[in-house]
Amino acid sequence: MKSDLLRFNEISRRSFVERMAQAAFGLSLLPYLPGENLFAAEAVAANPAVARGPGFGKAKAVIMLQLSGGLSQIDSFDPKTGASKGPGSAVSTKAGFQVSSFLPETAKVADKITVIRSMTAKVGVHEPARYLMRTGFEKRGTIVHPTLGAWAQNYLGPSHPTLPSSVCVNRPSNHGNGFFPATMSPLPILDPGEGLPHAVSSTDASIMEQRLALLSDMDRKFTGSVKDSSVAAYNDFYESTLRLMKGKDLECFDLKKEPESLREKYGANRFGQGCLLARRLVEGGVRYVEVESGGWDMHKDIEGGMEDRGLEFDTAFAALVSDLESRGLLESTMVVVATEFGRKPQFDGSGRGHHPGVFSCVLAGGGAKRGYVHGASDEAGGHVASDPVSVGDLHATVAYACGMPIEQGVMSPSGRPFTVGNKGKPATAVFA
Amino acid sequence: MKRTPFLLCATFLMTSVALLEAAPGKKGKKRRAGGGEVAVPADQVPAASISWHFWTASSGEKLEAKFRALENGIVTVEKRDQKIVRFPIARLSGADQEFAKICKSAQPRPPMAQEIITKAAARIDDSINAGLKLSSTAPNPPTSDAQFVRRLYLDAIGRIPTGEEANSFLTDPSPDKRAKLINTLLNSPGYTMQMYNWLADMLRVKDDYGKGARAFLYEDWLKDQIAMNLPWDVMVRDMLTADGKLNENGAAGFLLRDAQMPLDGVSNLLTTFLGANVSCAQCHDHPFADWSQRDFYGMAAFFGATDGYHEDVYRTSRRLVKSGDISMANQKQVAMLLVGNAYNLVDLPSNHLKFPDDYQYKDAKPGESVKPELIRWTETTKANDAFPMDDVKPSKLRNEFAAWMVHPENPRFAANIANRVWRKVFGIAVQEPVSDLDDPSQASNPELLAQITTYMKQAKFDLREFQRILFNTAAYQRRASEAPEDPKKFRFQGPTLRRMSAEQAWDSIVTVTSGGEADQLLLRRGDNLQKTVIPDNQINAATVTRVLAELKADGIPMRSGGGGKKGGSINPRALVGFYEGGKPEIRSGLLLARASELQQPAPENHFLRLFGQSDRLVSDTNTTDGSVPQMLQLMNGPVQEMITGDSKALVTARKSARPAEQISSLYLSFLSRQPTPEETATATAAMGKGLGLTDLAWVFLNSREFLFIP
């Protein structure tokens, strides 16, 4: 199959879409055949050039926590003293590094996580920066890039027979499949407490079956005469939705199946419940879950913001890491704390401006070292001092952890070559 | 800020003549002075339109007001308290419908003659055909009448036709019925709703600016402008030069949207109104384009004296509660009351924009003051009429900027809006992406882009007339093609095949459920907001307490949202007396009103959001991608309940006795066409095996043909 991947510019878009739709599990018209992932990692085995060092392929699932608006590194994972100091203070952890006093619960699990303090980017505008963090590519007007979840589905195949391979929580499904077919876009869960709404058939099974048969008869004329990939994608969505409705995996979306005490531990808010849902989904077989938290654009009142959003994050993140650990899932699940960019070292007494030059991200599990700091910012927290990690590098790192053939490119339907993380280099030092 | 829209009418007088002239924008035109409108001499203003009049609704209610406009089937009037009120003409008594038409006929603002429209459309077709020839692409075959009627209803008024409307078009034998339908639809209330949805995505319109500050007046203002069909340049200029509070002056809502991030705001408005791809240059020189960070700051300096968000006003709420002058129980209400007052667009005595501390280029120093400077795109534009500018007082910076921006000779303003409206109509812009017009030679058909830019100017930025031209082209009336991966390769052999937008899908479902009635339902939410205005020098415990008491006495709740989690409920006070023609119905927990009248944006779980309505954080982010939750919504969610309950489509179908007629009625209601004999046979057979009309309705709702526009 790999040869086909490399010859995409020679085959038609129609053929591309059909092939990809077949590869997209959960969403294909073909029955699920384990071991027959059309674009699977076998390509890696056939390509000795791909490096396979420590940590490669250890992460079977990824939970991406996206803090939208720009997490202040100094007020979270990279505390500073002197002029840059914010409203919080630095607290020590048993891992030997410090975090901000706004993250007391995270401090307790510091010995399980890797902090990357040398993230750096050039984009300081929200939407393009969010796009960059989601896709690993700078936003262009000419093409839409896929998220890591879609890349993984492309390279590794679907992660489960009926469940989707990607889910995004607390956000709609834009920034998803990119140039891969719409069937690789994440399933959006807007309210984790509600799970997947309307998944139960609105009428009894025999009527539903007749309706569906009639639907397929009556729509055939239209779908047959209209040659369009987006219409085709809708056909596929119907098939996969029906399969999901019939399957028993719907329970994965139901937080009511979790003990009340655990739900409280994650925090009674959308982000906290989203993190718990992410754990349930990963446990059930979903490979890639993004949970979004909004409200991190703290131009003003960082103190209030960190007491509010910061507390929600701190509670949920620590609960998630501990919960995964106690279930034996942390080694096979990589939790990534990502954001749009950092915030300026200059503290005006209230807030801080956008600062892509240096910021922090966090990896926990999935083969990442425990109690480790990768890279450093300078004394003021304004520039990278050592081991810079670009957003593309971060993507390559996560892709490497998942066992994706990061050096092997794909050709987009428009004939342009791309690699996951845009030729970024994995920061292999983070792996144990 | 003064606004005298009615007096702008004179600018339309020359429109028809101008289109016949080949040459665009002549040299030597005088720049419009200051605010810039051309006034009609007082003796030419028709008497009917300047006198007070008691307007009588068909229900008998009366309202004293002056006539302002009758456009799109909507009458706009001004009350004695200067509030603008609009209502569908259909709500008036017969006598007053006539009166409104007389007022309208006295306005010196005739639509373009059909002959001019046809000619302009033909010239656009010439350009498209030349582009097709160059790329050896064949034009698509023409649409059938059934395809045309459905597509035009969706594009012009934002919903599918009712079965009756579709049938009356299909059975009309007249040869010019397409042009007639275009005229009818562009002059109906649904046009306003459709345009509002489009603008709301582009301008990121949202109800809540944070902490409960509500932008309802801005939304009402936008709808007023569309309902009066004010030209685009006037609208934009008014938004850029507005002063005042969010709860006081609707036009101020545009700049206040980004008051907390003024630089992002400048970047957004340059992209939205000029297609200038500047977002990178906000922080560093653009890596690929010619934009430098200095260019960006030069432009931003025109807004450097403007202040929009006054945190001190908001913080007063904490102080009042801390001091004990206001009880803790009222803390939230006070905060909400004051945050609305904290959004206030004012110009300070000096321009305070400075280069950032990390400015890295040699052309300026970090922390240095920034001098306002206009971008030029090319050297040759320097001599352009739009550009000359003297030293500007800080209080006039925005006015100067706005005059330059909307000037017909601004190299990008007309091209940008023409290109964006083109995309709305054809699915793909002549130059993609619409956010980057920096190099017009990159357009898929540069001659076409130049041509529609000229027509936009000649139509005096009247977006309705411009769309009338586009809808009349042969290209628009051809079958749709699949959108190519690279939009630059599209040659407009027809429009692109599209899934309905979220708003089109919702509004169509509302239409199937309740008929065309929802078009007549214009909800307003800003009316009560002006009661929350407190002058800055009176923000103290006594005034705050008094205002809260008054609001309470008036039954106006001080709480955010107002639409409920699912968008089912809406503050009943949104419907005020006179134009309360019919109260919107709630079915399956959903308010049966057009998308434009619902919360902005709709709540996350609402059908609209699931089907891709933008969250309104970023411009132009409505999507039409599929998803599993969409399918679940259509198969099992509340909209299928609405449709399979006593929907208008089902009630109409049941009036027929024979199954074949019932089936045909449903085809018209859902798909705007008659079934083929095979389709009738298939449906009849299914009904013979135990399925009913409700099941058929469910099938139509779930069909690809319902959602996609071929």
PDB file of N, CA and C in Angstrom, chain B residues 123-185:
ATOM      1  N   ARG B 123     -22.313  40.523 -19.538  1.00  0.00           N
ATOM      2  CA  ARG B 123     -20.871  40.824 -19.599  1.00  0.00           C
ATOM      3  C   ARG B 123     -20.070  39.939 -18.653  1.00  0.00           C
ATOM      4  N   ILE B 124     -20.658  39.673 -17.509  1.00  0.00           N
ATOM      5  CA  ILE B 124     -19.979  38.749 -16.592  1.00  0.00           C
ATOM      6  C   ILE B 124     -19.879  37.366 -17.240  1.00  0.00           C
ATOM      7  N   ASP B 125     -20.961  36.955 -17.888  1.00  0.00           N
ATOM      8  CA  ASP B 125     -20.921  35.660 -18.582  1.00  0.00           C
ATOM      9  C   ASP B 125     -19.825  35.634 -19.654  1.00  0.00           C
ATOM     10  N   ASP B 126     -19.651  36.759 -20.344  1.00  0.00           N
ATOM     11  CA  ASP B 126     -18.574  36.823 -21.346  1.00  0.00           C
ATOM     12  C   ASP B 126     -17.219  36.540 -20.693  1.00  0.00           C
ATOM     13  N   SER B 127     -16.991  37.171 -19.539  1.00  0.00           N
ATOM     14  CA  SER B 127     -15.699  36.970 -18.864  1.00  0.00           C
ATOM     15  C   SER B 127     -15.532  35.533 -18.402  1.00  0.00           C
ATOM     16  N   ILE B 128     -16.619  34.972 -17.872  1.00  0.00           N
ATOM     17  CA  ILE B 128     -16.547  33.579 -17.415  1.00  0.00           C
ATOM     18  C   ILE B 128     -16.271  32.662 -18.610  1.00  0.00           C
ATOM     19  N   ASN B 129     -16.997  32.895 -19.698  1.00  0.00           N
ATOM     20  CA  ASN B 129     -16.812  32.042 -20.874  1.00  0.00           C
ATOM     21  C   ASN B 129     -15.385  32.138 -21.418  1.00  0.00           C
ATOM     22  N   ALA B 130     -14.814  33.338 -21.358  1.00  0.00           N
ATOM     23  CA  ALA B 130     -13.422  33.482 -21.797  1.00  0.00           C
ATOM     24  C   ALA B 130     -12.499  32.646 -20.917  1.00  0.00           C
ATOM     25  N   GLY B 131     -12.763  32.666 -19.599  1.00  0.00           N
ATOM     26  CA  GLY B 131     -11.963  31.873 -18.665  1.00  0.00           C
ATOM     27  C   GLY B 131     -12.127  30.385 -18.929  1.00  0.00           C
ATOM     28  N   LEU B 132     -13.352  29.960 -19.247  1.00  0.00           N
ATOM     29  CA  LEU B 132     -13.611  28.555 -19.534  1.00  0.00           C
ATOM     30  C   LEU B 132     -12.853  28.118 -20.784  1.00  0.00           C
ATOM     31  N   LYS B 133     -12.854  29.001 -21.763  1.00  0.00           N
ATOM     32  CA  LYS B 133     -12.204  28.690 -23.030  1.00  0.00           C
ATOM     33  C   LYS B 133     -10.697  28.515 -22.829  1.00  0.00           C
ATOM     34  N   LEU B 134     -10.130  29.431 -22.050  1.00  0.00           N
ATOM     35  CA  LEU B 134      -8.687  29.379 -21.772  1.00  0.00           C
ATOM     36  C   LEU B 134      -8.292  28.054 -21.143  1.00  0.00           C
ATOM     37  N   SER B 135      -9.136  27.534 -20.279  1.00  0.00           N
ATOM     38  CA  SER B 135      -8.781  26.287 -19.591  1.00  0.00           C
ATOM     39  C   SER B 135      -9.450  25.080 -20.250  1.00  0.00           C
ATOM     40  N   SER B 136     -10.018  25.286 -21.425  1.00  0.00           N
ATOM     41  CA  SER B 136     -10.711  24.217 -22.157  1.00  0.00           C
ATOM     42  C   SER B 136     -11.714  23.480 -21.286  1.00  0.00           C
ATOM     43  N   THR B 137     -12.493  24.243 -20.511  1.00  0.00           N
ATOM     44  CA  THR B 137     -13.531  23.645 -19.678  1.00  0.00           C
ATOM     45  C   THR B 137     -14.878  23.927 -20.329  1.00  0.00           C
ATOM     46  N   ALA B 138     -15.736  22.917 -20.352  1.00  0.00           N
ATOM     47  CA  ALA B 138     -17.066  23.127 -20.919  1.00  0.00           C
ATOM     48  C   ALA B 138     -17.984  23.687 -19.845  1.00  0.00           C
ATOM     49  N   PRO B 139     -18.863  24.613 -20.212  1.00  0.00           N
ATOM     50  CA  PRO B 139     -19.852  25.081 -19.229  1.00  0.00           C
ATOM     51  C   PRO B 139     -20.809  23.948 -18.885  1.00  0.00           C
ATOM     52  N   ASN B 140     -21.321  23.947 -17.665  1.00  0.00           N
ATOM     53  CA  ASN B 140     -22.307  22.931 -17.281  1.00  0.00           C
ATOM     54  C   ASN B 140     -23.623  23.181 -18.005  1.00  0.00           C
ATOM     55  N   PRO B 141     -24.438  22.132 -18.135  1.00  0.00           N
ATOM     56  CA  PRO B 141     -25.771  22.356 -18.713  1.00  0.00           C
ATOM     57  C   PRO B 141     -26.616  23.229 -17.780  1.00  0.00           C
ATOM     58  N   PRO B 142     -27.637  23.882 -18.319  1.00  0.00           N
ATOM     59  CA  PRO B 142     -28.481  24.729 -17.472  1.00  0.00           C
ATOM     60  C   PRO B 142     -29.224  23.919 -16.414  1.00  0.00           C
ATOM     61  N   THR B 143     -29.595  24.556 -15.328  1.00  0.00           N
ATOM     62  CA  THR B 143     -30.386  23.875 -14.298  1.00  0.00           C
ATOM     63  C   THR B 143     -31.792  23.658 -14.829  1.00  0.00           C
ATOM     64  N   SER B 144     -32.447  22.678 -14.242  1.00  0.00           N
ATOM     65  CA  SER B 144     -33.889  22.548 -14.477  1.00  0.00           C
ATOM     66  C   SER B 144     -34.565  23.640 -13.646  1.00  0.00           C
ATOM     67  N   ASP B 145     -35.826  23.908 -13.951  1.00  0.00           N
ATOM     68  CA  ASP B 145     -36.572  24.880 -13.151  1.00  0.00           C
ATOM     69  C   ASP B 145     -36.630  24.463 -11.684  1.00  0.00           C
ATOM     70  N   ALA B 146     -36.754  23.156 -11.455  1.00  0.00           N
ATOM     71  CA  ALA B 146     -36.852  22.673 -10.078  1.00  0.00           C
ATOM     72  C   ALA B 146     -35.549  22.930  -9.318  1.00  0.00           C
ATOM     73  N   GLN B 147     -34.427  22.680  -9.984  1.00  0.00           N
ATOM     74  CA  GLN B 147     -33.148  22.965  -9.324  1.00  0.00           C
ATOM     75  C   GLN B 147     -32.999  24.460  -9.088  1.00  0.00           C
ATOM     76  N   PHE B 148     -33.409  25.235 -10.088  1.00  0.00           N
ATOM     77  CA  PHE B 148     -33.243  26.678  -9.979  1.00  0.00           C
ATOM     78  C   PHE B 148     -34.064  27.259  -8.830  1.00  0.00           C
ATOM     79  N   VAL B 149     -35.319  26.846  -8.726  1.00  0.00           N
ATOM     80  CA  VAL B 149     -36.173  27.477  -7.723  1.00  0.00           C
ATOM     81  C   VAL B 149     -35.657  27.173  -6.314  1.00  0.00           C
ATOM     82  N   ARG B 150     -35.178  25.957  -6.136  1.00  0.00           N
ATOM     83  CA  ARG B 150     -34.679  25.583  -4.818  1.00  0.00           C
ATOM     84  C   ARG B 150     -33.390  26.344  -4.501  1.00  0.00           C
ATOM     85  N   ARG B 151     -32.483  26.379  -5.460  1.00  0.00           N
ATOM     86  CA  ARG B 151     -31.201  27.049  -5.248  1.00  0.00           C
ATOM     87  C   ARG B 151     -31.401  28.555  -5.000  1.00  0.00           C
ATOM     88  N   LEU B 152     -32.263  29.166  -5.801  1.00  0.00           N
ATOM     89  CA  LEU B 152     -32.438  30.608  -5.661  1.00  0.00           C
ATOM     90  C   LEU B 152     -33.091  30.966  -4.324  1.00  0.00           C
ATOM     91  N   TYR B 153     -34.093  30.207  -3.926  1.00  0.00           N
ATOM     92  CA  TYR B 153     -34.692  30.480  -2.607  1.00  0.00           C
ATOM     93  C   TYR B 153     -33.613  30.408  -1.526  1.00  0.00           C
ATOM     94  N   LEU B 154     -32.782  29.373  -1.586  1.00  0.00           N
ATOM     95  CA  LEU B 154     -31.750  29.211  -0.556  1.00  0.00           C
ATOM     96  C   LEU B 154     -30.751  30.360  -0.595  1.00  0.00           C
ATOM     97  N   ASP B 155     -30.320  30.745  -1.798  1.00  0.00           N
ATOM     98  CA  ASP B 155     -29.295  31.779  -1.891  1.00  0.00           C
ATOM     99  C   ASP B 155     -29.845  33.180  -1.643  1.00  0.00           C
ATOM    100  N   ALA B 156     -31.100  33.417  -2.040  1.00  0.00           N
ATOM    101  CA  ALA B 156     -31.638  34.775  -1.924  1.00  0.00           C
ATOM    102  C   ALA B 156     -32.340  35.022  -0.598  1.00  0.00           C
ATOM    103  N   ILE B 157     -33.093  34.037  -0.111  1.00  0.00           N
ATOM    104  CA  ILE B 157     -33.789  34.281   1.152  1.00  0.00           C
ATOM    105  C   ILE B 157     -33.475  33.233   2.221  1.00  0.00           C
ATOM    106  N   GLY B 158     -32.508  32.363   1.937  1.00  0.00           N
ATOM    107  CA  GLY B 158     -31.968  31.524   3.002  1.00  0.00           C
ATOM    108  C   GLY B 158     -32.774  30.297   3.377  1.00  0.00           C
ATOM    109  N   ARG B 159     -33.764  29.934   2.593  1.00  0.00           N
ATOM    110  CA  ARG B 159     -34.544  28.724   2.904  1.00  0.00           C
ATOM    111  C   ARG B 159     -35.076  28.130   1.612  1.00  0.00           C
ATOM    112  N   ILE B 160     -35.554  26.862   1.685  1.00  0.00           N
ATOM    113  CA  ILE B 160     -36.170  26.267   0.506  1.00  0.00           C
ATOM    114  C   ILE B 160     -37.576  26.858   0.331  1.00  0.00           C
ATOM    115  N   PRO B 161     -38.134  26.769  -0.878  1.00  0.00           N
ATOM    116  CA  PRO B 161     -39.509  27.238  -1.052  1.00  0.00           C
ATOM    117  C   PRO B 161     -40.481  26.285  -0.370  1.00  0.00           C
ATOM    118  N   THR B 162     -41.639  26.781   0.002  1.00  0.00           N
ATOM    119  CA  THR B 162     -42.693  25.868   0.451  1.00  0.00           C
ATOM    120  C   THR B 162     -43.174  25.109  -0.786  1.00  0.00           C
ATOM    121  N   GLY B 163     -43.919  24.056  -0.571  1.00  0.00           N
ATOM    122  CA  GLY B 163     -44.429  23.282  -1.696  1.00  0.00           C
ATOM    123  C   GLY B 163     -45.241  24.168  -2.646  1.00  0.00           C
ATOM    124  N   GLU B 164     -46.012  25.044  -2.050  1.00  0.00           N
ATOM    125  CA  GLU B 164     -46.858  25.939  -2.829  1.00  0.00           C
ATOM    126  C   GLU B 164     -46.004  26.894  -3.675  1.00  0.00           C
ATOM    127  N   GLU B 165     -45.006  27.472  -3.038  1.00  0.00           N
ATOM    128  CA  GLU B 165     -44.132  28.407  -3.752  1.00  0.00           C
ATOM    129  C   GLU B 165     -43.403  27.706  -4.898  1.00  0.00           C
ATOM    130  N   ALA B 166     -42.929  26.492  -4.623  1.00  0.00           N
ATOM    131  CA  ALA B 166     -42.218  25.752  -5.660  1.00  0.00           C
ATOM    132  C   ALA B 166     -43.164  25.462  -6.832  1.00  0.00           C
ATOM    133  N   ASN B 167     -44.354  25.006  -6.473  1.00  0.00           N
ATOM    134  CA  ASN B 167     -45.306  24.626  -7.509  1.00  0.00           C
ATOM    135  C   ASN B 167     -45.718  25.829  -8.359  1.00  0.00           C
ATOM    136  N   SER B 168     -45.908  26.975  -7.720  1.00  0.00           N
ATOM    137  CA  SER B 168     -46.359  28.121  -8.497  1.00  0.00           C
ATOM    138  C   SER B 168     -45.270  28.561  -9.476  1.00  0.00           C
ATOM    139  N   PHE B 169     -44.011  28.400  -9.094  1.00  0.00           N
ATOM    140  CA  PHE B 169     -42.942  28.714 -10.052  1.00  0.00           C
ATOM    141  C   PHE B 169     -42.885  27.677 -11.171  1.00  0.00           C
ATOM    142  N   LEU B 170     -42.959  26.401 -10.781  1.00  0.00           N
ATOM    143  CA  LEU B 170     -42.814  25.326 -11.770  1.00  0.00           C
ATOM    144  C   LEU B 170     -43.925  25.369 -12.818  1.00  0.00           C
ATOM    145  N   THR B 171     -45.113  25.798 -12.392  1.00  0.00           N
ATOM    146  CA  THR B 171     -46.237  25.783 -13.329  1.00  0.00           C
ATOM    147  C   THR B 171     -46.438  27.122 -14.037  1.00  0.00           C
ATOM    148  N   ASP B 172     -45.591  28.102 -13.710  1.00  0.00           N
ATOM    149  CA  ASP B 172     -45.691  29.406 -14.373  1.00  0.00           C
ATOM    150  C   ASP B 172     -45.131  29.290 -15.797  1.00  0.00           C
ATOM    151  N   PRO B 173     -45.959  29.573 -16.801  1.00  0.00           N
ATOM    152  CA  PRO B 173     -45.484  29.385 -18.176  1.00  0.00           C
ATOM    153  C   PRO B 173     -44.674  30.570 -18.717  1.00  0.00           C
ATOM    154  N   SER B 174     -44.599  31.681 -17.990  1.00  0.00           N
ATOM    155  CA  SER B 174     -43.990  32.870 -18.601  1.00  0.00           C
ATOM    156  C   SER B 174     -42.482  32.695 -18.798  1.00  0.00           C
ATOM    157  N   PRO B 175     -41.964  33.195 -19.929  1.00  0.00           N
ATOM    158  CA  PRO B 175     -40.559  32.971 -20.273  1.00  0.00           C
ATOM    159  C   PRO B 175     -39.585  33.716 -19.345  1.00  0.00           C
ATOM    160  N   ASP B 176     -40.031  34.833 -18.740  1.00  0.00           N
ATOM    161  CA  ASP B 176     -39.099  35.588 -17.885  1.00  0.00           C
ATOM    162  C   ASP B 176     -39.315  35.271 -16.408  1.00  0.00           C
ATOM    163  N   LYS B 177     -39.812  34.068 -16.116  1.00  0.00           N
ATOM    164  CA  LYS B 177     -40.165  33.791 -14.718  1.00  0.00           C
ATOM    165  C   LYS B 177     -38.939  33.740 -13.786  1.00  0.00           C
ATOM    166  N   ARG B 178     -37.802  33.411 -14.345  1.00  0.00           N
ATOM    167  CA  ARG B 178     -36.618  33.352 -13.469  1.00  0.00           C
ATOM    168  C   ARG B 178     -36.249  34.755 -12.983  1.00  0.00           C
ATOM    169  N   ALA B 179     -36.179  35.704 -13.927  1.00  0.00           N
ATOM    170  CA  ALA B 179     -35.854  37.082 -13.542  1.00  0.00           C
ATOM    171  C   ALA B 179     -36.901  37.629 -12.584  1.00  0.00           C
ATOM    172  N   LYS B 180     -38.150  37.274 -12.827  1.00  0.00           N
ATOM    173  CA  LYS B 180     -39.224  37.761 -11.947  1.00  0.00           C
ATOM    174  C   LYS B 180     -39.052  37.212 -10.531  1.00  0.00           C
ATOM    175  N   LEU B 181     -38.729  35.925 -10.456  1.00  0.00           N
ATOM    176  CA  LEU B 181     -38.561  35.330  -9.123  1.00  0.00           C
ATOM    177  C   LEU B 181     -37.379  35.978  -8.388  1.00  0.00           C
ATOM    178  N   ILE B 182     -36.309  36.258  -9.124  1.00  0.00           N
ATOM    179  CA  ILE B 182     -35.153  36.921  -8.504  1.00  0.00           C
ATOM    180  C   ILE B 182     -35.603  38.246  -7.881  1.00  0.00           C
ATOM    181  N   ASN B 183     -36.364  39.018  -8.640  1.00  0.00           N
ATOM    182  CA  ASN B 183     -36.824  40.306  -8.120  1.00  0.00           C
ATOM    183  C   ASN B 183     -37.727  40.144  -6.906  1.00  0.00           C
ATOM    184  N   THR B 184     -38.638  39.187  -6.990  1.00  0.00           N
ATOM    185  CA  THR B 184     -39.553  38.973  -5.861  1.00  0.00           C
ATOM    186  C   THR B 184     -38.783  38.603  -4.595  1.00  0.00           C
ATOM    187  N   LEU B 185     -37.876  37.665  -4.735  1.00  0.00           N
ATOM    188  CA  LEU B 185     -37.188  37.174  -3.533  1.00  0.00           C
ATOM    189  C   LEU B 185     -36.276  38.237  -2.937  1.00  0.00           C
TER     190      LEU B 185
END
